[in-house]
Amino acid sequence: MKALHVSALIVLVTVACGTGPTPSGDVDTARILAADAEPHNWLTHGRTYGEQRFSPLGSIDAGNVEGLGLAWTYETRTPRGASATPIVVDGVMYVTSAWSLVYALDAATGEELWLHDPGVDRSVGSKACCDVVNRGVAVYEGKVFVGVIDGRLVALDAADGSVVWETVTVDQTQPYTITGAPRAANGLVFIGNGGAEYGVRGYVSAYDADSGALRWRFYTVPGNPADGPDGAASDPIMADAAASWTGEWWRYGGGGTVWDAIVYDDAFDQVIIGVGNGSPWNHQIRSPQGGDNLFLSSIVALDAQSGAYRWHYQTTPGDTWDYTATQPIVLAELPIDGRSRPVAMQMPKNGFFYVLDRETGELLSGTPVVPMFPTEATPAGFPVSWAYAIDEETGRPVENPEARYRDGTAVVRPGAFGAHNWHPMSYSPETGLVYIPVQELALDYTTDPAFEVFQGHWNTGVALAPFPEDTAVRAVVVGGATGYLAAWDPVEGREVWRVERAGAWNGGTLATAGGLVFQGTVDGLFQAVDAVTGAVVWEHDNLAPTLSGPMTYEVDGEQYVSVMSGTGSAFFLIAGGLAPERGAPINGRVHAFKLGASQAVPAIEVEAEQVPAPPAMTVSAAELEAGGALYTRFCGVCHGVGAIGGGAITDLRTSDALQSASEWSDMVLGGERVRRGMAEFGDELSAETAELVRAYVARQAALLHEASGAGGG
Ligand code: CA
């Protein structure tokens, strides 16, 4: 017996060391098109080209899901935001973290097979509106493609993570970033970019998967007419687009970045892209005599081979609210008016759910998911809706004129966070329902009277309101924000059920043939919900915000469900008090669950917060207000609304630099911490204005000091 036991042990060790999966990245277009024949793999961003995020795997179902437990956790190398959807090919998981790091893992054990760090200069972080996140890779023809935050597209050898080729897809002197996942089809890799809050001109590009050569580029907004044609695939349509613009928009970039949705549609050999908001946000500055501003906030179809324009539908003509239409696009066949129609579905930030015929671009329906009221029916004290219906004749929104803040200011819902953001929705062909992470929160839009462009910084033309000091007022602001998982019938255009969530931000969804919908929450839960009834049937505490797209796969006949978590996923919401704080900053993590497993999530060590006494500074109320306005424009995006840090980035209220005018100046003006990702503001701020910002942060620090009980007496 003893000898047998020993030999069994040797066999086990050999298995663990010798026959782990070999990463090959052996995926091609035909294999992705036939993805339903191998449901154990998750071959592309949304599993199939149509990106329904529905898996035919059904071993885990409502009857046994209570036995689902944690099989393994893999810790990434950074606490910044976790937003990726893993890809699994033949037992190997390919996943990314913030700073565009790529990891290949054994999908059964979480063991690291290789890691690729593209070596991003951390100063790039100041160009990223919404953290230095990455939503995932494309695995194709032996390579792993990643869009790097600094604008590179990198092709890695799937076997070992070494670089096969890399190319710079943007003008790196401009504030472009890449956070989205590339997609690959028919020998091409498609990639977009972000940066419309800072002032750039958006486009999408197709590169040769073998060589990295640029095959085509489509600009989503016109450039300066004086510069002539771009020599790009968009040239033939750009005159039509330019006719919908007025003023000197090109000075501000125009916007229209393609930072998330890029879907390959095999049925019509086209790519359907989601186009972002205007740059600046404020339509009155961007295009003063009006105009729809094509192709901002639009869903656009392009010929996949040439990049030529096919059709478009503009969700928000003349966008002035940061209403991107970059949100995930799902392709399906839906029974409409008695026949099956090929459709593209999207819920952009603006709060409507759109169903388009994807052959023609015809609008089949546009239905509000969140409440939309005509001006006269807006409940007392309620922010105004931007629109309240879609005109069936014209396909255009019926707007509330008050929402355009032409007289200077308006409180509008949805706000710039959107009624739906990047968190992926899923569609189950078995239930016919779309599972959408919905949120309701308003924003106070005020035209910035002193707006001028600062290259490389926040250029929206909207003065964001400083965060209220009074904690009771803060509670009202935060309490007005809600989020929920909605099951949406896209044919009937109605909500079937919802699960309320804590905080506005809630995670991407996965639907399975086991009759389940998986979703994470901002307060750290990962749940399974009955896909028909919405009953919560399972949950697990991941200890950190769990917002990325969940996915599922099988290895050796066992089904796994995987999702990423990370404090940084929500740091600016935690910073603003819109999400609960869960412990100290920790690195992003990949979790994998299977039936019968029972690992514990590694605990988070919570250190007692040290709240130093703030420096004594003597400034007038007017100077404090000026400091607050400068803080909000130049610092708040990273360091949090009201200087309330959210964990992943230094909380300025407790930083050493706050204590000393010279240290503060070295940091803010002198660029002393550029290598750690802190921008320098020598061109934008002076010694005097930097000191006003310090005074504002010191005031916020004093509030924290009082609240901690250390400021008594
Ligand atoms: Ca935006």
XYZ file of C-alpha atoms and ligand atoms in Angstrom:
714
model
C 0.000 0.000 0.000
C 2.790 2.332 0.925
C 4.647 1.840 -2.361
C 1.472 2.420 -4.330
C 0.876 5.664 -2.478
C 4.390 6.909 -3.304
C 4.110 6.081 -6.981
C 0.751 7.822 -7.182
C 2.381 10.906 -5.711
C 5.160 10.801 -8.280
C 2.618 10.596 -11.073
C 0.800 13.627 -9.684
C 4.008 15.649 -9.489
C 4.878 14.684 -13.054
C 1.451 15.812 -14.228
C 1.787 19.148 -12.493
C 5.262 19.835 -13.861
C 5.313 18.130 -17.181
C 1.980 18.191 -18.939
C 0.573 21.601 -18.228
C -1.084 23.243 -21.206
C 1.123 24.532 -24.013
C -0.002 27.936 -25.182
C -0.336 27.899 -28.963
C -2.868 30.613 -29.774
C -4.045 28.306 -32.528
C -7.153 30.315 -33.428
C -8.282 31.487 -36.840
C -11.374 33.047 -38.399
C -12.951 29.694 -39.256
C -12.483 28.460 -35.711
C -14.101 31.575 -34.191
C -16.995 31.313 -36.689
C -17.534 27.735 -35.474
C -17.122 28.609 -31.769
C -20.367 26.843 -30.834
C -18.715 23.544 -31.815
C -16.184 23.984 -28.983
C -18.046 25.638 -26.097
C -15.218 24.651 -23.693
C -13.195 27.511 -25.177
C -13.817 31.270 -25.116
C -11.989 32.251 -28.273
C -12.680 35.974 -28.634
C -13.687 38.986 -26.543
C -17.420 38.268 -26.334
C -16.908 34.479 -26.966
C -18.234 34.692 -30.562
C -17.871 37.381 -33.213
C -21.434 38.461 -32.375
C -20.302 39.053 -28.733
C -23.482 37.779 -27.077
C -21.495 36.634 -24.036
C -23.759 33.601 -23.932
C -22.091 30.238 -23.315
C -23.632 26.894 -24.364
C -21.974 25.320 -21.294
C -24.610 24.130 -18.853
C -22.919 21.828 -16.302
C -23.385 24.552 -13.713
C -27.078 25.279 -13.344
C -29.632 26.533 -10.836
C -29.864 23.041 -9.341
C -26.195 22.694 -8.387
C -24.801 26.239 -8.355
C -24.816 26.290 -4.569
C -21.820 23.932 -4.810
C -19.841 26.474 -6.822
C -16.657 27.535 -5.056
C -13.342 29.225 -5.681
C -10.862 26.986 -7.548
C -8.005 29.494 -7.783
C -7.032 33.155 -7.586
C -4.224 34.764 -9.571
C -2.885 38.115 -8.415
C -1.880 40.617 -11.126
C 1.060 42.994 -10.680
C -0.932 46.218 -10.212
C -3.696 47.652 -8.015
C -5.000 49.849 -10.843
C -8.348 49.060 -12.507
C -9.298 45.498 -13.494
C -11.562 45.503 -16.569
C -10.529 42.583 -18.791
C -12.522 39.632 -20.042
C -10.184 36.604 -20.135
C -9.876 34.471 -23.255
C -9.387 30.698 -22.929
C -7.976 28.540 -25.718
C -7.312 24.834 -25.096
C -6.688 25.121 -21.372
C -4.713 28.395 -21.504
C -6.138 31.671 -20.228
C -4.931 34.962 -21.751
C -5.831 38.004 -19.677
C -4.656 41.572 -19.151
C -4.365 44.033 -16.288
C -3.907 47.768 -16.018
C -0.758 49.180 -17.651
C -1.484 46.729 -20.512
C 0.279 43.763 -18.870
C -0.565 40.422 -20.522
C -0.672 37.127 -18.616
C -0.913 33.545 -19.890
C -2.207 31.203 -17.167
C -3.002 27.530 -16.801
C -6.802 27.804 -16.902
C -7.207 24.809 -14.560
C -4.824 25.983 -11.838
C -4.102 29.694 -12.346
C -0.393 28.914 -12.619
C 1.463 31.626 -14.573
C 2.856 30.355 -17.898
C 4.263 33.704 -19.023
C 3.903 37.420 -18.407
C 4.493 40.274 -20.825
C 5.023 43.823 -19.538
C 5.070 46.314 -22.442
C 7.074 48.746 -20.276
C 4.745 51.731 -20.397
C 6.169 55.096 -19.309
C 4.010 55.741 -16.251
C 3.574 59.433 -17.148
C 1.110 58.222 -19.814
C -1.318 57.666 -16.940
C -2.164 61.358 -16.844
C -3.659 61.056 -20.371
C -6.135 58.359 -19.304
C -9.528 59.792 -18.361
C -10.699 56.726 -16.522
C -7.682 54.819 -15.259
C -4.993 52.920 -17.176
C -7.217 49.889 -17.658
C -7.236 47.271 -20.395
C -10.254 45.205 -21.417
C -8.437 42.234 -22.928
C -6.550 40.654 -25.822
C -7.270 39.044 -29.170
C -5.754 35.582 -29.711
C -5.285 34.838 -33.402
C -3.028 32.743 -35.642
C -0.453 31.970 -32.971
C -0.277 35.510 -31.643
C -1.731 37.456 -28.743
C -2.624 41.060 -29.637
C -2.816 43.813 -27.028
C -3.606 47.502 -27.388
C -1.181 49.301 -25.058
C -2.237 52.369 -23.049
C 0.487 54.451 -24.792
C -1.024 53.813 -28.243
C 0.976 50.793 -29.420
C -0.530 47.644 -30.882
C 1.690 44.707 -29.904
C 1.659 41.164 -31.321
C 3.081 38.580 -28.900
C 4.089 35.008 -29.628
C 1.350 33.002 -27.891
C 3.903 30.334 -26.920
C 6.113 32.506 -24.704
C 4.867 36.112 -24.739
C 7.823 37.442 -26.729
C 7.207 40.354 -29.104
C 6.651 39.369 -32.763
C 5.957 42.908 -33.939
C 4.687 46.174 -32.567
C 3.446 49.357 -34.178
C 2.477 52.791 -32.903
C -1.161 53.438 -33.857
C -1.436 57.064 -32.670
C 0.441 60.363 -32.609
C 2.051 59.901 -29.188
C 2.511 63.666 -28.759
C -1.294 63.857 -28.462
C -3.345 62.546 -25.515
C -4.440 59.298 -27.154
C -4.721 56.103 -25.095
C -5.866 52.531 -25.806
C -7.937 50.602 -23.271
C -10.086 48.447 -25.576
C -9.592 44.886 -26.759
C -8.426 44.311 -30.340
C -10.555 42.013 -32.516
C -9.206 39.870 -35.366
C -10.841 38.435 -38.481
C -9.740 37.470 -42.010
C -6.102 38.343 -41.375
C -6.829 41.806 -39.946
C -6.603 43.173 -36.408
C -8.968 46.037 -35.569
C -8.103 48.611 -32.888
C -9.436 52.025 -31.805
C -8.363 54.518 -29.145
C -9.544 56.942 -26.455
C -8.820 60.498 -25.367
C -11.906 62.586 -26.196
C -11.946 64.229 -22.748
C -8.495 65.635 -23.526
C -8.895 66.758 -27.140
C -8.237 64.231 -29.926
C -9.768 63.156 -33.247
C -11.094 59.592 -33.128
C -10.552 56.757 -35.596
C -10.414 53.001 -35.973
C -7.637 51.118 -37.781
C -7.106 47.684 -39.318
C -3.622 46.131 -39.272
C -2.237 43.067 -41.042
C -2.092 40.332 -38.395
C 1.117 38.866 -39.877
C 3.172 41.967 -40.512
C 1.639 44.799 -38.506
C 1.215 46.913 -41.659
C -1.669 49.401 -41.616
C -4.396 48.214 -44.001
C -7.039 50.911 -43.506
C -8.091 53.705 -41.170
C -11.519 55.318 -40.752
C -11.744 58.737 -39.070
C -15.013 59.197 -37.226
C -15.033 63.014 -37.336
C -13.753 65.517 -39.929
C -10.404 67.238 -39.521
C -9.491 70.796 -40.441
C -10.926 71.298 -43.975
C -7.836 73.370 -44.826
C -5.689 70.248 -44.470
C -7.464 68.421 -47.309
C -8.244 64.690 -47.426
C -6.597 62.288 -44.958
C -5.772 59.621 -47.502
C -7.941 57.308 -45.393
C -10.890 54.982 -45.938
C -13.151 57.672 -44.495
C -12.297 60.265 -47.194
C -15.356 59.642 -49.438
C -17.828 60.229 -46.571
C -15.971 63.020 -44.754
C -17.524 65.891 -46.789
C -20.984 64.691 -45.722
C -19.798 64.435 -42.136
C -18.182 67.900 -42.224
C -21.485 69.447 -43.398
C -22.913 68.565 -39.967
C -20.279 70.649 -38.107
C -19.866 74.417 -37.593
C -17.152 76.604 -36.120
C -13.544 75.492 -35.628
C -14.075 72.089 -34.045
C -10.708 70.760 -35.230
C -8.960 73.050 -32.740
C -10.408 70.796 -30.025
C -9.962 67.489 -31.832
C -13.679 66.875 -32.295
C -13.647 63.594 -30.354
C -15.506 60.504 -31.558
C -13.040 57.990 -30.198
C -13.679 54.271 -30.747
C -12.570 53.054 -27.342
C -14.598 49.900 -26.840
C -17.129 48.290 -29.208
C -15.691 46.923 -32.466
C -17.712 43.932 -33.640
C -16.952 41.799 -36.699
C -20.163 40.859 -38.534
C -19.458 37.848 -40.723
C -22.937 37.835 -42.300
C -22.195 41.083 -44.121
C -18.374 41.093 -43.877
C -18.422 44.373 -41.978
C -17.202 45.759 -38.683
C -19.700 47.648 -36.562
C -18.087 50.246 -34.309
C -19.368 52.357 -31.430
C -18.268 56.009 -31.614
C -17.667 58.192 -28.561
C -18.546 61.659 -27.349
C -17.584 65.075 -28.686
C -14.384 66.861 -27.768
C -14.981 69.143 -25.983
C -18.194 67.796 -24.452
C -19.849 71.197 -24.754
C -21.603 71.416 -28.137
C -21.842 75.224 -27.926
C -18.046 75.482 -27.866
C -17.369 72.650 -30.285
C -19.885 73.583 -32.983
C -21.330 77.002 -32.059
C -23.846 77.314 -34.917
C -25.211 73.849 -34.197
C -25.156 70.675 -36.276
C -25.449 66.960 -35.612
C -21.648 66.469 -35.678
C -21.359 63.143 -37.470
C -20.264 60.527 -36.515
C -20.179 61.378 -32.815
C -22.259 59.107 -30.551
C -23.049 56.869 -33.522
C -23.085 53.201 -34.422
C -21.225 52.918 -37.751
C -20.819 49.941 -40.104
C -17.667 49.698 -42.251
C -16.621 47.257 -44.950
C -14.283 44.877 -43.104
C -11.847 44.539 -46.026
C -11.582 48.192 -47.074
C -12.887 50.260 -44.158
C -15.395 51.932 -46.513
C -18.503 53.481 -44.943
C -21.652 51.310 -45.119
C -24.269 52.913 -42.831
C -24.656 54.702 -39.522
C -27.206 55.491 -36.847
C -26.535 58.485 -34.600
C -27.872 57.891 -31.088
C -27.269 61.458 -29.815
C -27.185 64.160 -32.515
C -25.163 67.184 -31.360
C -23.927 65.394 -28.221
C -23.208 67.789 -25.347
C -23.334 65.369 -22.378
C -20.466 62.886 -23.022
C -23.022 60.392 -24.357
C -20.685 57.897 -25.960
C -22.107 55.158 -28.165
C -18.984 53.072 -27.544
C -20.835 50.649 -25.277
C -20.702 46.928 -26.159
C -22.625 45.980 -29.325
C -24.333 42.579 -29.491
C -25.329 40.884 -32.768
C -28.313 38.523 -32.915
C -31.232 37.284 -34.981
C -34.505 38.542 -33.499
C -38.111 37.802 -34.463
C -39.489 41.207 -35.444
C -42.779 41.777 -37.291
C -43.133 38.079 -37.978
C -39.711 37.424 -39.467
C -36.185 36.851 -38.283
C -34.055 39.972 -38.653
C -30.257 40.296 -38.302
C -29.822 42.963 -35.651
C -27.192 44.930 -33.756
C -28.186 45.925 -30.217
C -26.677 48.592 -27.980
C -27.518 50.545 -24.858
C -25.259 53.602 -25.012
C -24.729 56.061 -22.183
C -27.815 58.060 -23.209
C -30.210 55.562 -21.602
C -32.079 54.227 -24.669
C -31.876 50.650 -25.944
C -31.451 50.488 -29.721
C -32.174 47.630 -32.103
C -30.853 48.199 -35.646
C -31.171 46.051 -38.763
C -27.497 45.425 -39.305
C -27.819 44.852 -43.034
C -29.212 48.340 -43.663
C -28.726 50.309 -40.438
C -32.498 50.826 -40.194
C -33.667 51.713 -36.687
C -36.097 48.984 -35.605
C -36.648 50.334 -32.097
C -35.253 52.831 -29.606
C -36.727 52.503 -26.122
C -35.766 54.230 -22.877
C -34.426 51.782 -20.273
C -34.169 54.395 -17.524
C -37.055 56.809 -16.804
C -37.298 59.659 -19.323
C -39.723 62.505 -18.699
C -40.989 65.392 -20.834
C -40.033 68.696 -19.174
C -43.561 69.343 -17.927
C -43.800 65.855 -16.394
C -40.424 65.906 -14.602
C -41.022 65.193 -10.916
C -40.302 68.158 -8.660
C -36.649 68.417 -7.729
C -35.733 65.764 -10.286
C -32.916 66.335 -12.798
C -34.248 66.808 -16.335
C -34.045 63.980 -18.844
C -32.088 64.836 -22.004
C -34.831 63.327 -24.213
C -37.990 61.369 -23.639
C -38.716 59.387 -26.774
C -37.459 58.530 -30.254
C -39.508 60.010 -33.117
C -40.586 56.972 -35.121
C -40.683 58.917 -38.414
C -37.235 60.475 -38.234
C -35.449 58.128 -35.841
C -34.259 61.198 -33.932
C -34.592 61.742 -30.184
C -37.327 64.059 -28.949
C -35.182 66.283 -26.743
C -35.890 68.292 -23.652
C -34.581 71.728 -24.670
C -33.694 72.568 -21.051
C -31.103 69.795 -20.945
C -28.693 71.576 -23.336
C -27.570 74.038 -20.594
C -27.657 76.859 -23.144
C -28.338 79.329 -20.329
C -25.279 78.087 -18.498
C -26.322 75.153 -16.359
C -28.667 72.165 -16.103
C -28.805 69.051 -13.955
C -29.341 66.224 -16.442
C -29.870 62.491 -16.318
C -28.309 60.336 -17.398
C -25.095 62.145 -16.462
C -21.685 61.626 -18.023
C -21.188 58.282 -16.237
C -24.040 57.105 -18.467
C -27.056 54.914 -17.838
C -24.808 52.104 -19.095
C -21.032 52.297 -19.331
C -18.321 49.853 -20.491
C -19.545 46.918 -18.398
C -20.531 44.295 -20.977
C -24.151 43.206 -21.354
C -25.069 39.677 -22.472
C -27.885 38.156 -24.524
C -29.320 34.670 -24.056
C -30.963 33.222 -27.178
C -32.630 30.725 -24.813
C -34.516 33.329 -22.779
C -34.544 36.041 -25.449
C -33.409 38.531 -22.812
C -30.527 41.002 -22.659
C -28.878 41.330 -19.228
C -27.777 44.937 -18.772
C -25.783 46.596 -15.969
C -27.869 49.777 -15.628
C -27.163 52.824 -13.488
C -29.061 56.004 -12.749
C -27.089 59.078 -11.771
C -27.326 62.674 -12.873
C -24.679 65.318 -13.518
C -24.692 69.086 -13.101
C -23.526 70.444 -16.489
C -22.294 74.034 -16.357
C -20.615 75.765 -19.282
C -17.069 76.654 -18.224
C -17.034 80.428 -18.698
C -13.243 80.553 -18.701
C -12.713 77.595 -21.029
C -9.453 77.484 -22.909
C -7.645 74.488 -24.315
C -4.750 73.068 -22.309
C -3.099 70.498 -24.561
C -2.965 67.123 -22.872
C -5.366 67.936 -20.031
C -9.087 67.687 -19.314
C -10.756 69.815 -22.031
C -14.515 69.338 -21.795
C -15.809 72.934 -21.715
C -17.921 71.856 -18.757
C -17.132 73.090 -15.261
C -17.651 70.133 -12.964
C -19.242 71.143 -9.689
C -16.931 70.878 -6.657
C -17.956 68.115 -4.287
C -20.129 69.413 -1.429
C -18.308 69.707 1.913
C -21.329 68.959 4.048
C -21.459 65.222 4.703
C -25.278 65.290 4.859
C -25.413 66.908 1.404
C -22.917 64.333 0.151
C -25.176 61.557 1.386
C -28.066 62.995 -0.642
C -25.909 63.217 -3.774
C -24.663 59.672 -3.331
C -28.085 58.347 -2.312
C -29.571 59.607 -5.583
C -27.351 57.224 -7.533
C -28.661 53.709 -8.075
C -27.671 50.695 -10.105
C -29.313 47.438 -11.061
C -29.077 44.386 -13.258
C -31.971 44.603 -15.734
C -33.337 41.728 -17.814
C -34.516 43.473 -20.978
C -36.802 42.073 -23.667
C -35.337 43.595 -26.868
C -38.350 42.625 -29.009
C -41.047 43.969 -26.699
C -38.837 46.827 -25.503
C -39.538 46.328 -21.811
C -37.844 45.406 -18.545
C -38.822 41.924 -17.355
C -37.108 41.970 -13.941
C -34.301 43.685 -12.099
C -31.895 43.018 -9.255
C -31.037 46.157 -7.277
C -27.336 46.799 -6.664
C -25.409 48.736 -4.032
C -23.877 51.812 -5.654
C -24.280 52.935 -9.217
C -21.477 51.015 -10.909
C -22.288 47.342 -11.456
C -20.421 44.671 -13.333
C -20.524 43.057 -16.747
C -22.757 40.026 -17.290
C -22.459 36.460 -18.602
C -25.453 34.293 -19.614
C -25.171 30.502 -19.800
C -27.117 27.506 -21.052
C -27.304 26.495 -17.399
C -30.053 29.121 -17.103
C -27.812 31.464 -15.103
C -26.624 35.033 -15.364
C -23.366 35.921 -13.584
C -22.591 39.451 -12.450
C -20.169 41.127 -10.050
C -20.897 44.211 -7.992
C -19.025 47.296 -6.895
C -19.202 46.145 -3.277
C -17.302 42.992 -4.092
C -19.918 40.304 -4.580
C -20.011 37.874 -7.490
C -23.515 36.469 -8.000
C -25.439 33.970 -10.092
C -29.021 34.908 -10.902
C -31.758 32.740 -12.400
C -31.923 33.895 -16.036
C -35.731 33.592 -16.183
C -36.841 34.874 -12.788
C -33.988 37.076 -11.562
C -33.794 35.174 -8.265
C -30.290 35.331 -6.769
C -29.220 31.691 -6.463
C -25.525 31.971 -5.503
C -23.013 34.524 -4.343
C -19.389 34.778 -3.360
C -17.520 37.649 -1.699
C -14.495 38.607 -3.820
C -13.510 41.281 -1.248
C -12.962 43.908 -3.969
C -15.087 45.539 -6.698
C -15.902 42.959 -9.363
C -16.904 44.850 -12.482
C -15.242 43.224 -15.488
C -16.909 40.844 -17.929
C -17.283 37.321 -16.478
C -16.688 34.345 -18.797
C -16.861 30.551 -18.640
C -14.878 27.623 -20.058
C -14.205 23.944 -19.519
C -10.975 22.032 -18.844
C -10.965 18.225 -18.587
C -14.756 18.182 -18.547
C -15.070 20.596 -15.628
C -16.817 23.934 -16.137
C -15.179 27.060 -14.676
C -16.554 30.590 -14.340
C -13.973 33.379 -14.202
C -14.024 37.085 -13.429
C -11.516 39.789 -12.399
C -11.741 41.920 -9.284
C -9.764 44.909 -8.080
C -10.088 47.966 -5.911
C -8.853 50.127 -8.746
C -11.820 49.094 -10.849
C -13.863 51.662 -9.039
C -11.352 53.976 -7.437
C -12.843 57.195 -8.724
C -16.297 56.113 -7.616
C -15.064 55.126 -4.208
C -13.259 58.466 -4.242
C -16.513 60.288 -4.903
C -18.361 58.309 -2.266
C -20.467 56.578 -4.956
C -19.265 53.139 -3.948
C -18.453 51.573 -0.599
C -14.806 51.290 0.378
C -13.541 47.740 0.926
C -10.216 47.579 2.694
C -6.785 48.742 1.580
C -5.612 48.850 -2.042
C -4.773 45.425 -3.397
C -3.622 44.175 -6.743
C -6.241 43.189 -9.306
C -7.080 39.488 -9.254
C -8.390 36.812 -11.582
C -10.772 34.369 -9.891
C -11.928 31.004 -11.264
C -14.818 29.033 -9.755
C -15.937 25.438 -10.241
C -18.309 22.988 -8.574
C -16.955 21.398 -5.414
C -14.057 23.814 -4.959
C -13.719 25.774 -1.731
C -10.585 27.935 -1.783
C -10.766 31.137 0.228
C -10.141 34.499 -1.398
C -6.803 35.684 0.027
C -7.600 38.208 2.733
C -6.967 41.907 2.356
C -4.868 43.431 5.097
C -6.471 46.581 6.346
C -4.094 49.066 7.885
C -5.375 51.566 10.399
C -5.616 54.863 8.572
C -3.140 57.484 9.717
C -4.621 60.932 9.417
C -1.928 63.568 9.928
C -2.965 67.059 10.971
C -3.263 69.215 7.843
C -0.922 72.179 7.344
C -2.254 75.511 8.581
C -2.870 77.785 5.602
C -4.467 81.197 5.585
C -6.523 81.851 2.457
C -9.739 83.714 1.702
C -12.980 81.958 0.782
C -12.576 83.194 -2.799
C -9.066 81.756 -3.015
C -10.300 78.460 -1.608
C -13.021 78.354 -4.252
C -10.510 79.145 -7.005
C -8.268 76.376 -5.692
C -11.228 73.989 -5.761
C -12.002 74.828 -9.389
C -8.368 74.262 -10.416
C -8.234 71.032 -8.427
C -11.404 69.753 -10.103
C -10.079 70.450 -13.588
C -6.486 69.300 -13.270
C -6.365 66.856 -10.357
C -9.820 65.467 -9.576
C -9.959 62.977 -12.434
C -7.146 60.929 -10.908
C -7.094 61.949 -7.253
C -10.836 61.866 -6.680
C -13.769 64.209 -6.381
C -13.219 66.449 -3.364
C -9.656 65.041 -3.056
C -11.071 61.849 -1.537
C -8.661 59.201 -2.781
C -10.102 55.811 -3.635
C -7.209 53.509 -2.836
C -5.316 52.958 -6.083
C -3.845 56.463 -6.349
C -2.281 58.607 -3.611
C -4.826 60.257 -1.337
C -3.490 63.811 -1.436
C -5.128 64.630 1.894
C -2.729 62.363 3.733
C 0.314 62.788 1.472
C 3.594 64.098 2.845
C 3.867 66.609 0.010
C 0.802 68.457 1.264
C 2.710 69.527 4.370
C 5.322 71.595 2.552
C 4.925 74.315 -0.088
C 8.278 73.453 -1.649
C 7.629 69.696 -1.823
C 4.194 70.400 -3.276
C 5.702 72.687 -5.891
C 8.398 70.136 -6.798
C 5.682 67.532 -7.308
C 3.041 69.626 -9.086
C 5.184 72.008 -11.120
C 8.571 70.334 -11.199
C 7.495 66.877 -12.331
C 9.414 65.201 -9.530
C 7.090 62.160 -9.517
C 6.575 61.780 -13.272
C 8.143 58.321 -13.204
C 5.498 57.197 -10.743
C 2.718 58.393 -13.026
C 2.159 61.889 -11.631
C 1.821 64.446 -14.432
C 3.593 67.795 -14.180
C 1.606 70.974 -14.495
C 4.332 73.558 -15.045
C 2.574 74.942 -18.139
C -0.890 75.078 -16.624
C -0.302 76.183 -13.042
C 1.951 78.835 -11.491
C 3.567 78.920 -8.052
C 0.554 80.975 -6.876
C -2.188 78.777 -8.372
C -0.445 75.550 -7.282
C -0.539 76.971 -3.766
C -4.294 77.638 -4.122
C -4.760 73.971 -5.057
C -2.716 73.006 -1.978
C -4.960 75.210 0.151
C -8.051 73.468 -1.231
C -6.599 70.008 -0.559
C -5.528 71.142 2.937
C -9.152 72.168 3.581
C -10.326 68.702 2.502
C -7.608 67.187 4.710
C -8.919 69.215 7.658
C -12.398 67.773 7.091
C -10.935 64.264 7.070
C -8.917 65.019 10.193
C -12.045 66.194 12.018
C -14.061 63.203 10.812
C -11.374 60.786 12.031
C -11.803 62.155 15.536
C -8.191 63.313 15.586
C -9.146 66.943 15.196
C -11.079 67.240 18.473
C -10.425 70.054 20.943
Ca -16.087 60.238 -22.659
